[in-house]
mmCIF file of C-alpha atoms (C1' of nucleotides) in Angstrom:
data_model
loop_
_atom_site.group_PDB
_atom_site.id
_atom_site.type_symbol
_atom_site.label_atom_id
_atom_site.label_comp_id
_atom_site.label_asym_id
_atom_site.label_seq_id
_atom_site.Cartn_x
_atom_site.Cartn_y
_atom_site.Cartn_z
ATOM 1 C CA UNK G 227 0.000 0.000 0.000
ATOM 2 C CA UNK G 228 1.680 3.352 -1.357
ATOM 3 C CA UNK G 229 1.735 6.557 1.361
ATOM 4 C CA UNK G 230 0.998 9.756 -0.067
ATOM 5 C CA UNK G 231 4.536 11.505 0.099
ATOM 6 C CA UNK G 232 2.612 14.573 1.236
ATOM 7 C CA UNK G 233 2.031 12.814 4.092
ATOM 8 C CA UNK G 234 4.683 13.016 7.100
ATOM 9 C CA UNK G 235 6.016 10.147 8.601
ATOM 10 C CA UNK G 236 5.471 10.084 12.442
ATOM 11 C CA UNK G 237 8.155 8.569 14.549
ATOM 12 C CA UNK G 238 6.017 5.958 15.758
ATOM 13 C CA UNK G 239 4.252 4.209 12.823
ATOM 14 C CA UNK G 240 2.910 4.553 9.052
ATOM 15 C CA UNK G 241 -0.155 6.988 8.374
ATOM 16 C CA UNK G 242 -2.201 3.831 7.194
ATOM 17 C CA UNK G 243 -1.314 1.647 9.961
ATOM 18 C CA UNK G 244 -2.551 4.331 12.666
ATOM 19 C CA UNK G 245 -2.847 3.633 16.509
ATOM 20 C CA UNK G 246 -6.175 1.693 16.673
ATOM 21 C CA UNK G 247 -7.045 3.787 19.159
ATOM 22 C CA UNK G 248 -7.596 7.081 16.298
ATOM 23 C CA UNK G 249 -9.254 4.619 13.933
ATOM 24 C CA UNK G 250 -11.709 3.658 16.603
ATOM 25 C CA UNK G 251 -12.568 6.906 17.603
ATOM 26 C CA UNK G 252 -13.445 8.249 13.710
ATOM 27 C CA UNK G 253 -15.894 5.216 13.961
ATOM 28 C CA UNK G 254 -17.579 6.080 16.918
ATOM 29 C CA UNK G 255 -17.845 9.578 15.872
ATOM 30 C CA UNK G 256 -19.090 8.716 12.730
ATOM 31 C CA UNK G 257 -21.283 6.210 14.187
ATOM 32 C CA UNK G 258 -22.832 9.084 16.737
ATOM 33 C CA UNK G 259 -22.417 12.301 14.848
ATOM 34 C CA UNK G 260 -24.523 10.592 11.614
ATOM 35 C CA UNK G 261 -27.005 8.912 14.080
ATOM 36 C CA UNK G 262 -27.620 11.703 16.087
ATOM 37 C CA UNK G 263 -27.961 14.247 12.829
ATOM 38 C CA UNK G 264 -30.418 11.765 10.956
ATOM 39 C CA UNK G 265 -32.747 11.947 14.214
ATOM 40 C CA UNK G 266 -33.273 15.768 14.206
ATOM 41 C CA UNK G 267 -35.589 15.489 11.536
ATOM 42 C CA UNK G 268 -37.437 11.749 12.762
ATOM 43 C CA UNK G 269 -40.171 14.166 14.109
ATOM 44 C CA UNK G 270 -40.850 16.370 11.524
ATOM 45 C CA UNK G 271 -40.998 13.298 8.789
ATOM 46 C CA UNK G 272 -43.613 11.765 11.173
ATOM 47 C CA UNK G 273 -45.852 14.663 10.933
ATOM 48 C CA UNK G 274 -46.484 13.106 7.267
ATOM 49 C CA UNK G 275 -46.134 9.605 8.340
ATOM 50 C CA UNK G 276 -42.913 9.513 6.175
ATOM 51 C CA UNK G 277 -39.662 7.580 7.157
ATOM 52 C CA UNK G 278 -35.940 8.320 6.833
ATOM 53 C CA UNK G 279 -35.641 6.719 3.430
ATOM 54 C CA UNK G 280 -38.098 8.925 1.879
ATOM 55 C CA UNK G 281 -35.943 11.928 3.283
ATOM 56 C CA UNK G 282 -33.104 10.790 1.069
ATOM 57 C CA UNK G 283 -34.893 11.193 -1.519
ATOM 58 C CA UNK G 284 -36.865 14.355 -1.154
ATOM 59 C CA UNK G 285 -33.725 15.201 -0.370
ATOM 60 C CA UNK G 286 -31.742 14.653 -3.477
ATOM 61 C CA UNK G 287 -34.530 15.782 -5.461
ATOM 62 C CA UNK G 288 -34.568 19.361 -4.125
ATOM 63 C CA UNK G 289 -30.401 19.466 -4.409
ATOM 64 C CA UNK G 290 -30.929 18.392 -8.526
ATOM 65 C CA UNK G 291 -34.553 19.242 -10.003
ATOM 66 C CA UNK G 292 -35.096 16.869 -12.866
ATOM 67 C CA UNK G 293 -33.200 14.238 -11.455
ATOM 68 C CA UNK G 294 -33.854 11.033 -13.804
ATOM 69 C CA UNK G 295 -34.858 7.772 -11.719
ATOM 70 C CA UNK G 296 -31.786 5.955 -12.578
ATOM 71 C CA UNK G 297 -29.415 8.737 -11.508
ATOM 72 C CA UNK G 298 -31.270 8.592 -7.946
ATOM 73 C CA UNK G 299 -31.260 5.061 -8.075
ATOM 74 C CA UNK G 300 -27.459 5.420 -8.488
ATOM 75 C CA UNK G 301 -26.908 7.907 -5.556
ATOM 76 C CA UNK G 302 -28.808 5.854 -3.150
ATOM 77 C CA UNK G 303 -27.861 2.887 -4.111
ATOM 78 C CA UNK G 304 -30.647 0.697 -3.169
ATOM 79 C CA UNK G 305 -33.167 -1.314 -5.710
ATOM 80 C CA UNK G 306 -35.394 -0.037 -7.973
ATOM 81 C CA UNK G 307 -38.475 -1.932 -6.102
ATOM 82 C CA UNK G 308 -37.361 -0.415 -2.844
ATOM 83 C CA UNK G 309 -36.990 3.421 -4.531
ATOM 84 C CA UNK G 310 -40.152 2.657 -6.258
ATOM 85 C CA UNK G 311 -42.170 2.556 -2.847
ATOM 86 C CA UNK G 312 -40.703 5.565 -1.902
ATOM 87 C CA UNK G 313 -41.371 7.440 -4.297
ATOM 88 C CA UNK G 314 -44.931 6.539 -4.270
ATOM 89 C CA UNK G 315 -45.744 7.537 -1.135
ATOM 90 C CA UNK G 316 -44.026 11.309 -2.207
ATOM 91 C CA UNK G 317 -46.137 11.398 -5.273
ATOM 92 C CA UNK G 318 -49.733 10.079 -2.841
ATOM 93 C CA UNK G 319 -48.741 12.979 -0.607
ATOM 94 C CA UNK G 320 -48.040 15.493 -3.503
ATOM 95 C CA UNK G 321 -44.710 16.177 -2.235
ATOM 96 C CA UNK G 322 -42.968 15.152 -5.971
ATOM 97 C CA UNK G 323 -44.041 14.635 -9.147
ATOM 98 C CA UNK G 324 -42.417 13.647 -12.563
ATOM 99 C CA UNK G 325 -41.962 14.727 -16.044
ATOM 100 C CA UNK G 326 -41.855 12.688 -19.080
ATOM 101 C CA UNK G 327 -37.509 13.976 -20.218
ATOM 102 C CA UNK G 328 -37.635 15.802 -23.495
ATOM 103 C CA UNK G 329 -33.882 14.720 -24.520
ATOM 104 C CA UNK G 330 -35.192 10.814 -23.872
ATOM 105 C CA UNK G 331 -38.694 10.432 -23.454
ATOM 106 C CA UNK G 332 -38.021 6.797 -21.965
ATOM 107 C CA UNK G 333 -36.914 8.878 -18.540
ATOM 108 C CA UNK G 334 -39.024 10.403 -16.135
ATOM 109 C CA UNK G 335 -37.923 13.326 -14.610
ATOM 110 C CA UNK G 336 -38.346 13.968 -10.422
ATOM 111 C CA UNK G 337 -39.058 17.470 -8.911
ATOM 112 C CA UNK G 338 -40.751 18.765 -5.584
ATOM 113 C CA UNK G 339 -43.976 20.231 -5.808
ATOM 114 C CA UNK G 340 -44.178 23.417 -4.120
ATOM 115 C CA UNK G 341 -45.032 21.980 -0.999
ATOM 116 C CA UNK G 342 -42.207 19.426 -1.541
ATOM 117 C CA UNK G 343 -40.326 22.374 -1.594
ATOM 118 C CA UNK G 344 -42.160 23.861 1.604
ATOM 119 C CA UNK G 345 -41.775 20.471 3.288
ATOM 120 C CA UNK G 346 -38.032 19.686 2.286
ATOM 121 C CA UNK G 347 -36.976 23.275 3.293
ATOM 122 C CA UNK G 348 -38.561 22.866 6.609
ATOM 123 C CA UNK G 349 -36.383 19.234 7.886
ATOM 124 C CA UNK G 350 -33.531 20.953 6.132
ATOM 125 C CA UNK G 351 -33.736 23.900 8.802
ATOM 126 C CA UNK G 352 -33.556 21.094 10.966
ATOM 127 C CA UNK G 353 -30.576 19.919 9.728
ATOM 128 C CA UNK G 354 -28.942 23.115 9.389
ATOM 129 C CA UNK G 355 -29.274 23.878 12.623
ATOM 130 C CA UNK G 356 -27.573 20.949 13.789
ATOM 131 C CA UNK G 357 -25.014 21.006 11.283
ATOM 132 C CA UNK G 358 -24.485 24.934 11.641
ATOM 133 C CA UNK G 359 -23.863 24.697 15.560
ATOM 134 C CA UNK G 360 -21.268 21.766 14.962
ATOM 135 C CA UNK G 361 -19.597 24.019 12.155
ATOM 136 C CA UNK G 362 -19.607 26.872 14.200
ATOM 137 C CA UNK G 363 -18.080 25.419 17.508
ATOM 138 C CA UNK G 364 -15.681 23.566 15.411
ATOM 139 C CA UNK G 365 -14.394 26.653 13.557
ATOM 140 C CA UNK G 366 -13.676 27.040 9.722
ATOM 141 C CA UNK G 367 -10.628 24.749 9.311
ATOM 142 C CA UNK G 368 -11.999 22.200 11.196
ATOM 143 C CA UNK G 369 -14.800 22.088 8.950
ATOM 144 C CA UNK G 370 -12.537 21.780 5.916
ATOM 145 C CA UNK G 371 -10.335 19.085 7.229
ATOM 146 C CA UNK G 372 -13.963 17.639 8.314
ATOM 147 C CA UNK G 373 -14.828 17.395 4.313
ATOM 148 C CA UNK G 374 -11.570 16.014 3.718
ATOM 149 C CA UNK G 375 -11.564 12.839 5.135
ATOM 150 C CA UNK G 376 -15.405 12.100 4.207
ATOM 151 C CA UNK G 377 -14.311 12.801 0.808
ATOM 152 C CA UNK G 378 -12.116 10.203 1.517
ATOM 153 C CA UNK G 379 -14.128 7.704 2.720
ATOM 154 C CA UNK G 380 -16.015 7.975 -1.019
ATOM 155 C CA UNK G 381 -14.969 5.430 -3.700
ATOM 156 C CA UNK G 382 -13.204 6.825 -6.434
ATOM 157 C CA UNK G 383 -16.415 5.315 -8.479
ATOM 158 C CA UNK G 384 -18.917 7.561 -6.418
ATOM 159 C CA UNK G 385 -17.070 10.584 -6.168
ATOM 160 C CA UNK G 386 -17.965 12.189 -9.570
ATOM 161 C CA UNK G 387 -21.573 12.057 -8.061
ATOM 162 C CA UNK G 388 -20.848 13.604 -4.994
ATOM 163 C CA UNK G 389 -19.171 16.318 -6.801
ATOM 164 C CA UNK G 390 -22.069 16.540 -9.420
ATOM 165 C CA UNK G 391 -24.191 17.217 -6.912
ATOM 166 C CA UNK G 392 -22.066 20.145 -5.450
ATOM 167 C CA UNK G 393 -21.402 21.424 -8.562
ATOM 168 C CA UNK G 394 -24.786 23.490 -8.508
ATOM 169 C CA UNK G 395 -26.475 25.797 -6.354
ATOM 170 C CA UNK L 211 -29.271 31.780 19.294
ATOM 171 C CA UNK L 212 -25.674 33.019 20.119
ATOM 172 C CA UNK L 213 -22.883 32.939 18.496
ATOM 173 C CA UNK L 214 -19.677 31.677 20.025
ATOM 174 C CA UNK L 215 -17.322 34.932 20.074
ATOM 175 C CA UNK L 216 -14.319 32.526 19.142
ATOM 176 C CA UNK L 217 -15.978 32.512 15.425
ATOM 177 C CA UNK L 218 -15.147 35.413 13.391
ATOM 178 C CA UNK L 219 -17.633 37.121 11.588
ATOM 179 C CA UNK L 220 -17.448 37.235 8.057
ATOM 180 C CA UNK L 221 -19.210 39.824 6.449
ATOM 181 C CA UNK L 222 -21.366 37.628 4.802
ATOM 182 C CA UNK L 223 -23.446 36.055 7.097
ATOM 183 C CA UNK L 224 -23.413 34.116 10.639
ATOM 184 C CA UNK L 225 -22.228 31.239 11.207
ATOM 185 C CA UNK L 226 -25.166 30.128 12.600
ATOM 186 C CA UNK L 227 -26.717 30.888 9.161
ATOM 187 C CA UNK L 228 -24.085 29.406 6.885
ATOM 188 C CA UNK L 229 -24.430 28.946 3.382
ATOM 189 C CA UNK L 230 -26.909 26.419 2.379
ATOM 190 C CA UNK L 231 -24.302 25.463 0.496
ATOM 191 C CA UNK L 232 -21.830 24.469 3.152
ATOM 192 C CA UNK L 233 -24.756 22.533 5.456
ATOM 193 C CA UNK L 234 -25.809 20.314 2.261
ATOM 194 C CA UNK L 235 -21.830 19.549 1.533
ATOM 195 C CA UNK L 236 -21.654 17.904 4.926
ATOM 196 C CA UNK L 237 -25.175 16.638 4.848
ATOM 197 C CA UNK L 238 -23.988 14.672 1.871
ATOM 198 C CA UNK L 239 -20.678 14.193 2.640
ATOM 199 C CA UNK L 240 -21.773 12.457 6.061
ATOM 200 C CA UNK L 241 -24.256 10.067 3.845
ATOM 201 C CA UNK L 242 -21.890 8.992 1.612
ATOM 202 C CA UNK L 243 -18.837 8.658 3.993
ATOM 203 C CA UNK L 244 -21.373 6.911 6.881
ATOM 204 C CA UNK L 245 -22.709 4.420 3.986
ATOM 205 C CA UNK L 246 -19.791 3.391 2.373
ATOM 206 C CA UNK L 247 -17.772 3.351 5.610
ATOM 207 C CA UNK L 248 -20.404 0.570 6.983
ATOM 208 C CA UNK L 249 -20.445 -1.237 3.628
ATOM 209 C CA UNK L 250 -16.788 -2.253 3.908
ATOM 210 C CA UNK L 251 -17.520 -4.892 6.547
ATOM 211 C CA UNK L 252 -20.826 -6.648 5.075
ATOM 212 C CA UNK L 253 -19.329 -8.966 3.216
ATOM 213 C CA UNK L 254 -17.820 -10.289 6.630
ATOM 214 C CA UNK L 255 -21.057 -9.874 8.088
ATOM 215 C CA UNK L 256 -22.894 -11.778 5.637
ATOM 216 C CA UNK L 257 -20.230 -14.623 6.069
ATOM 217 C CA UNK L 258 -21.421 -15.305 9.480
ATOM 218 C CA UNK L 259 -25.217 -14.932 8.587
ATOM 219 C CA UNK L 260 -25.026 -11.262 10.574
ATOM 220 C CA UNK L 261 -25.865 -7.755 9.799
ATOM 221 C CA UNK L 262 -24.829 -4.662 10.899
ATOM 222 C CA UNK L 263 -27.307 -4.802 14.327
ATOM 223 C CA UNK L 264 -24.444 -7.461 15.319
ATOM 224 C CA UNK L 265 -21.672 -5.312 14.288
ATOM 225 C CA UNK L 266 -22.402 -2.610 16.324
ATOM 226 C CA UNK L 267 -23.150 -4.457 19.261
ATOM 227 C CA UNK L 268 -20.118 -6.782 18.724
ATOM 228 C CA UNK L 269 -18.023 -3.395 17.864
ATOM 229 C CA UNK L 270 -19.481 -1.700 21.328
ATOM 230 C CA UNK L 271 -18.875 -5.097 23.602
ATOM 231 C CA UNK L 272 -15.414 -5.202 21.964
ATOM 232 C CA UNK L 273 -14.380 -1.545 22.636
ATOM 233 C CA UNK L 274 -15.292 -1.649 26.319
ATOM 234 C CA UNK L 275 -15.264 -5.712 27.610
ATOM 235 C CA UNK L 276 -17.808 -6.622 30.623
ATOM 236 C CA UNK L 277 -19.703 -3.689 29.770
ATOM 237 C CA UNK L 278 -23.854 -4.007 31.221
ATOM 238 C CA UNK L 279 -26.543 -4.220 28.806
ATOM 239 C CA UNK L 280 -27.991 -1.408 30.245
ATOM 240 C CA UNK L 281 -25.034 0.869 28.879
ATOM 241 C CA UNK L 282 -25.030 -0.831 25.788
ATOM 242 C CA UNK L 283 -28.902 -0.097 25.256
ATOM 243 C CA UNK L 284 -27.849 3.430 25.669
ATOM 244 C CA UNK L 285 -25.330 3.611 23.408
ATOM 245 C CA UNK L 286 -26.946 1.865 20.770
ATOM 246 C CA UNK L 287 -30.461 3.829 21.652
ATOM 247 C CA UNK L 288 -32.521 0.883 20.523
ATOM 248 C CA UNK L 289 -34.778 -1.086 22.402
ATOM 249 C CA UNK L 290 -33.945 -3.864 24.778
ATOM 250 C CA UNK L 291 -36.605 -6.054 22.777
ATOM 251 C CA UNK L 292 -34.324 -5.188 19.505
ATOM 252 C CA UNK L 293 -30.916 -5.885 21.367
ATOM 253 C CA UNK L 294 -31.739 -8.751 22.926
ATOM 254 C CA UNK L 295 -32.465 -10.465 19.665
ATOM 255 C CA UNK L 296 -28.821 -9.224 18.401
ATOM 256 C CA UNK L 297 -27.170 -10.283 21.278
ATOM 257 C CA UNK L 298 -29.087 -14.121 21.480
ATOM 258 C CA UNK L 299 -27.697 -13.939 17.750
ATOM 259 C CA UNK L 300 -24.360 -13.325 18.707
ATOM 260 C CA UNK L 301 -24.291 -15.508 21.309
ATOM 261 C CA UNK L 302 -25.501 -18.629 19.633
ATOM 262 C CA UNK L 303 -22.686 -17.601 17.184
ATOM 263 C CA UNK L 304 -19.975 -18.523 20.317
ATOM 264 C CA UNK L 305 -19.262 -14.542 19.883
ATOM 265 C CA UNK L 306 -20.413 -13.010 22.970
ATOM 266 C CA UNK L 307 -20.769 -14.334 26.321
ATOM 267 C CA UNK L 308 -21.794 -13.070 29.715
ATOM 268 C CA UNK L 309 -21.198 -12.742 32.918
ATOM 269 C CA UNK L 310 -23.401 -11.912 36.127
ATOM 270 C CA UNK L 311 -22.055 -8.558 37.781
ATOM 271 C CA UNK L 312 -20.327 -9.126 41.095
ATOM 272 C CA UNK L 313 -20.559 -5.586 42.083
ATOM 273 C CA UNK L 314 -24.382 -5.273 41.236
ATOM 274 C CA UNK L 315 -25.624 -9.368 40.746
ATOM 275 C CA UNK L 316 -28.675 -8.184 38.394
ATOM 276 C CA UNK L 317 -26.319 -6.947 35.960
ATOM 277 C CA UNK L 318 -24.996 -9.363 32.987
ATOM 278 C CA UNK L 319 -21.828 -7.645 31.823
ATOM 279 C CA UNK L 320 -20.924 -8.790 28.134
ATOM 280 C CA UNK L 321 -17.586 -10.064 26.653
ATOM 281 C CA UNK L 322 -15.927 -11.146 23.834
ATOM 282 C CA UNK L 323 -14.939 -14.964 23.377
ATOM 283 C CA UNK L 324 -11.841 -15.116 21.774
ATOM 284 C CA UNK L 325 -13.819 -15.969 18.638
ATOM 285 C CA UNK L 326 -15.512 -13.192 19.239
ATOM 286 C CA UNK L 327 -12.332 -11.151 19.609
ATOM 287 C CA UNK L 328 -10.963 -12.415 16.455
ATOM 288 C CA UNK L 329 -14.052 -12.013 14.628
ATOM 289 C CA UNK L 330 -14.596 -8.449 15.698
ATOM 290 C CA UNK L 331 -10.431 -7.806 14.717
ATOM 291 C CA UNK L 332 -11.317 -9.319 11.359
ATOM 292 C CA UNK L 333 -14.274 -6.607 11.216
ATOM 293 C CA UNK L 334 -12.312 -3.948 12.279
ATOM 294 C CA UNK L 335 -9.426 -4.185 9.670
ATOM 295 C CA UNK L 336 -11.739 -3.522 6.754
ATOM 296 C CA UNK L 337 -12.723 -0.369 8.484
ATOM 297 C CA UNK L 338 -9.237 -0.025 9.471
ATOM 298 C CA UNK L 339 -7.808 0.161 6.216
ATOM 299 C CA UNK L 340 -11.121 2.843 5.007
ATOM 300 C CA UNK L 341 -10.473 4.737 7.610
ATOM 301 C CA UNK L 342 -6.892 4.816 7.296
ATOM 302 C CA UNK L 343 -6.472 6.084 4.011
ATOM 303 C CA UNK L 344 -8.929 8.710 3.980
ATOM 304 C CA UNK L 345 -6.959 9.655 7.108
ATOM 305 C CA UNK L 346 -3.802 9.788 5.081
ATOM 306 C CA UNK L 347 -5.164 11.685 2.231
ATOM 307 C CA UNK L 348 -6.934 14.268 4.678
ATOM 308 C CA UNK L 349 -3.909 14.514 6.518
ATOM 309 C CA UNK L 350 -3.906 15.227 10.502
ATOM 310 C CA UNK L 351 -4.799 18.317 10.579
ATOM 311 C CA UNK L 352 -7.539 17.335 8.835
ATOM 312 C CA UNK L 353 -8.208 14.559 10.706
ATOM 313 C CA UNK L 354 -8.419 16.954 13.905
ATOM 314 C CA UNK L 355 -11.062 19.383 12.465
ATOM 315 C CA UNK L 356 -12.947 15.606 11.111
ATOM 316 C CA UNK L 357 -13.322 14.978 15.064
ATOM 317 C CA UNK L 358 -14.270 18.106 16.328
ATOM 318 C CA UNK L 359 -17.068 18.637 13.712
ATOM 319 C CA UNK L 360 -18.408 15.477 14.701
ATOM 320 C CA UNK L 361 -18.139 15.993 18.248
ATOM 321 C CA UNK L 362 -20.279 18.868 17.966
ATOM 322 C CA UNK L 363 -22.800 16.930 16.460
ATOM 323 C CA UNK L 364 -23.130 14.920 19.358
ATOM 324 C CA UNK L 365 -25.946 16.175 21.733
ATOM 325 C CA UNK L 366 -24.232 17.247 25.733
ATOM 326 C CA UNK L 367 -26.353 14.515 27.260
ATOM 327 C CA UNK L 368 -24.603 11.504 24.903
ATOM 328 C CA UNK L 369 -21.214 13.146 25.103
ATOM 329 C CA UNK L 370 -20.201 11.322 28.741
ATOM 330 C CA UNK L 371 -20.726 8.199 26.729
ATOM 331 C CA UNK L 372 -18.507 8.755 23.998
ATOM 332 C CA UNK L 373 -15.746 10.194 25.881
ATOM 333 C CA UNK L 374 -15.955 7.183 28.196
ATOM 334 C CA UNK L 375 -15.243 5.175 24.860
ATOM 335 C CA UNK L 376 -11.901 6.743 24.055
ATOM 336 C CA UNK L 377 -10.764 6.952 27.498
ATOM 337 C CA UNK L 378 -9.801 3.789 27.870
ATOM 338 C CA UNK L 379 -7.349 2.007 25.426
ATOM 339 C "C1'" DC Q 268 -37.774 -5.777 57.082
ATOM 340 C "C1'" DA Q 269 -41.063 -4.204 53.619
ATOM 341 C "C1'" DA Q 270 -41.688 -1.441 49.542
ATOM 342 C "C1'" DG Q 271 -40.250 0.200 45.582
ATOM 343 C "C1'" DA Q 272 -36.893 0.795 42.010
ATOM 344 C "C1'" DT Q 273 -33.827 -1.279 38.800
ATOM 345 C "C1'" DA Q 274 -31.646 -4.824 35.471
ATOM 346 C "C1'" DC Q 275 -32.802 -8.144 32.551
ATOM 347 C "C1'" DG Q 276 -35.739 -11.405 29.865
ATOM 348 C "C1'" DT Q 277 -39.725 -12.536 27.109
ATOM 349 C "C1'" DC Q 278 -44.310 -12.591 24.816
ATOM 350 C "C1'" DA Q 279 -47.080 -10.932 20.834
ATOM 351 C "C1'" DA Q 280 -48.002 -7.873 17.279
ATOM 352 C "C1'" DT Q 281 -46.535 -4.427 13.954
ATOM 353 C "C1'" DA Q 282 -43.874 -1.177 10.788
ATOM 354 C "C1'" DT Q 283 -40.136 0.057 7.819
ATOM 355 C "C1'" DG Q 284 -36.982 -0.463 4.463
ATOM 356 C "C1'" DG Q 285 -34.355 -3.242 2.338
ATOM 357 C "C1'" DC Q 286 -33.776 -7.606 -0.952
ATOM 358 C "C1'" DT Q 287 -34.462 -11.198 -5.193
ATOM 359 C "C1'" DG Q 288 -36.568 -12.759 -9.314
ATOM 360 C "C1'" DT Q 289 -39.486 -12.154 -12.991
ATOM 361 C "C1'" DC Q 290 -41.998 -9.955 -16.465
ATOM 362 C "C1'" DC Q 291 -43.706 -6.004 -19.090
ATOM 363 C "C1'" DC Q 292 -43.828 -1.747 -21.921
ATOM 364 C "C1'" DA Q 293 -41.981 2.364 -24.168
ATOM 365 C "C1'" DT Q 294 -38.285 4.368 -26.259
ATOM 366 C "C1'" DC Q 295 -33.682 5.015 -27.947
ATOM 367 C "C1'" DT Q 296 -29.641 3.297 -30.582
ATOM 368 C "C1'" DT Q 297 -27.387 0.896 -34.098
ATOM 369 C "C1'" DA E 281 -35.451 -4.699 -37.294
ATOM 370 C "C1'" DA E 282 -32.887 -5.982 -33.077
ATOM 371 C "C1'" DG E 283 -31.164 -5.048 -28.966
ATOM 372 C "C1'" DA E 284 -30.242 -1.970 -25.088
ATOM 373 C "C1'" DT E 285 -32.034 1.083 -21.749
ATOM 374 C "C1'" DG E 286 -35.428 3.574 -18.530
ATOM 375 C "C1'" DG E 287 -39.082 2.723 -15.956
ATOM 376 C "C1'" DG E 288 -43.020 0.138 -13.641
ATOM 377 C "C1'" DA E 289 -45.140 -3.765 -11.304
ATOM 378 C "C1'" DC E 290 -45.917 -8.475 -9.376
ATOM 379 C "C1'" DA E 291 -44.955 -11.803 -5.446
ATOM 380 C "C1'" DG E 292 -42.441 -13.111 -1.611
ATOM 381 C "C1'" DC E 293 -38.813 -12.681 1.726
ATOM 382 C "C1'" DC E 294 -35.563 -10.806 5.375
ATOM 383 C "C1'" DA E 295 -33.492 -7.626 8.821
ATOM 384 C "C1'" DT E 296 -34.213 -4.399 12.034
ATOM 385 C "C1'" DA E 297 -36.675 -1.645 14.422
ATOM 386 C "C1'" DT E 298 -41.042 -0.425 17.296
ATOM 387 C "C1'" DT E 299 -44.828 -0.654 21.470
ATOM 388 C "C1'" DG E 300 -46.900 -2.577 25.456
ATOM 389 C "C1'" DA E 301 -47.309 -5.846 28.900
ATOM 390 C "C1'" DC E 302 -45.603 -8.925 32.161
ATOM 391 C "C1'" DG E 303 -42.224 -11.745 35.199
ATOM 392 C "C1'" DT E 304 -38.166 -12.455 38.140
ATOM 393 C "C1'" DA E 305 -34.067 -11.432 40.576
ATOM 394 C "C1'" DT E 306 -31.710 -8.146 43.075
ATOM 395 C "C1'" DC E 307 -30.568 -3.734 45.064
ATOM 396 C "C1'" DT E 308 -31.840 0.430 47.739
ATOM 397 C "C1'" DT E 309 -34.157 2.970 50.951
ATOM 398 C "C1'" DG E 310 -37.593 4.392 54.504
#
DNA sequence: CAAGATACGTCAATATGGCTGTCCCATCTT
DNA sequence: AAGATGGGACAGCCATATTGACGTATCTTG
């Protein structure tokens, strides 16, 4: 396994044969900060009788209006059945609808209604909140170094989407 | 809401109201880094007929042996009925055993057999070696600011717990 | 010591969110 | 015209969580 050059060698041991102990504690951190940030908005999805998975994707829909199935499919990663429930329950509540694509009329294009919008704005405040008070006590480098090694934790294969999705706004 | 005065102010906004942009990078970030992180050891898992309930209670027992069921119910935050299901798993598996408390003789404090140990080890490499290298291409500065962030995710009344974790080692 | 609280186990029923496999239709590509 | 692709839908299954109720052993406290 190659070391990045740009990384310094301790005295102790190789970067990617750490102390346990530093591995271990970016698990339970992980483990706790993602558990603990996914349950701010548990209440708020309730309200509608909606579950976490159908966050994700009202999620990802309001970051990329006219998001094609298969590209959601792709960024959650789960089946097509299991999407397909999902996003049947959004479309009962009015909360998305699709579009027949005008480049390939085979694909059916996801947005938020407006009260998608409404609704997806209001667990993001929840979110930002949470997120915002961790970013804030942390201070601005942490933050970066915090995007750093998440970044890292994404296959190379994924990453393109991750950065697709950054790309606007 | 106040603003801690260690934060500069940029002229922009607070950082209590940070970019949108900024909150949904580590809203996604944490998704994708949390998902793929935990999908490294399923294979392992799945070789054993387990799932990731198991790991996390095998992960917890192995991180802090004879530890009650009562503090693993907290750290997990899932209900005894759900637990004790994972742990009957785990111990049919010869992974986990227990022992009555001789401080306090209603307790059952849980342990690793040395199956269980290995097992867990095995586990633990393939997060290990994620972990690792997204460590080494973050570098430890990074890796400093990846911690805090999280940390301040974590809500004060589950911090005790945590810290507990990483005190001992 | 009696009463109550606590630690743990267990029953039954239910919900959620995944999965596989199969088949179908419409549309695009070659 | 043939095949690939995007999407939908069926049936059935599994893993993981939930609530509520109840039982037993043990500790704590008035």
């Amino acid at each position: 396994m190659a070391v990045p050059s740009s990384v310094s060698v301790t005295p102790t041991a190789s970067p990617l044969f750490l102390r346990e102990n530093e591995v271990r504690r970016g698990v339970e951190l992980l483990f706790f900060g993602y558990t603990r940030l996914t349950r701010a908005i548990d209440e708020g999805l309730a309200a509608h009788g909606l579950g976490r998975a159908h966050h994700r994707a009202l999620y990802f829909v309001a970051r990329q209006p006219d998001l094609p199935i298969s590209a959601l499919l792709k960024i959650l990663a789960i089946t097509k059945q299991s999407l397909g429930r999902v996003l049947t329950d959004l479309a009962d509540r009015g909360l998305v609808e699709t579009r027949t694509g005008n480049v390939d009329r085979r694909q059916k294009l996801l947005r938020l209604t407006p009260e998608g919008i409404q609704f997806e704005a209001q667990l993001f405040d929840a979110l930002r909140n949470s997120l915002a008070s961790a970013y804030a006590a942390a201070g601005q480098e942490s933050v970066t170094g915090f995007w750093r090694v998440l970044e890292g934790l994404i296959p190379a294969e994924d990453k393109a989407m991750v950065v697709a999705l950054q790309r606007d706004i």
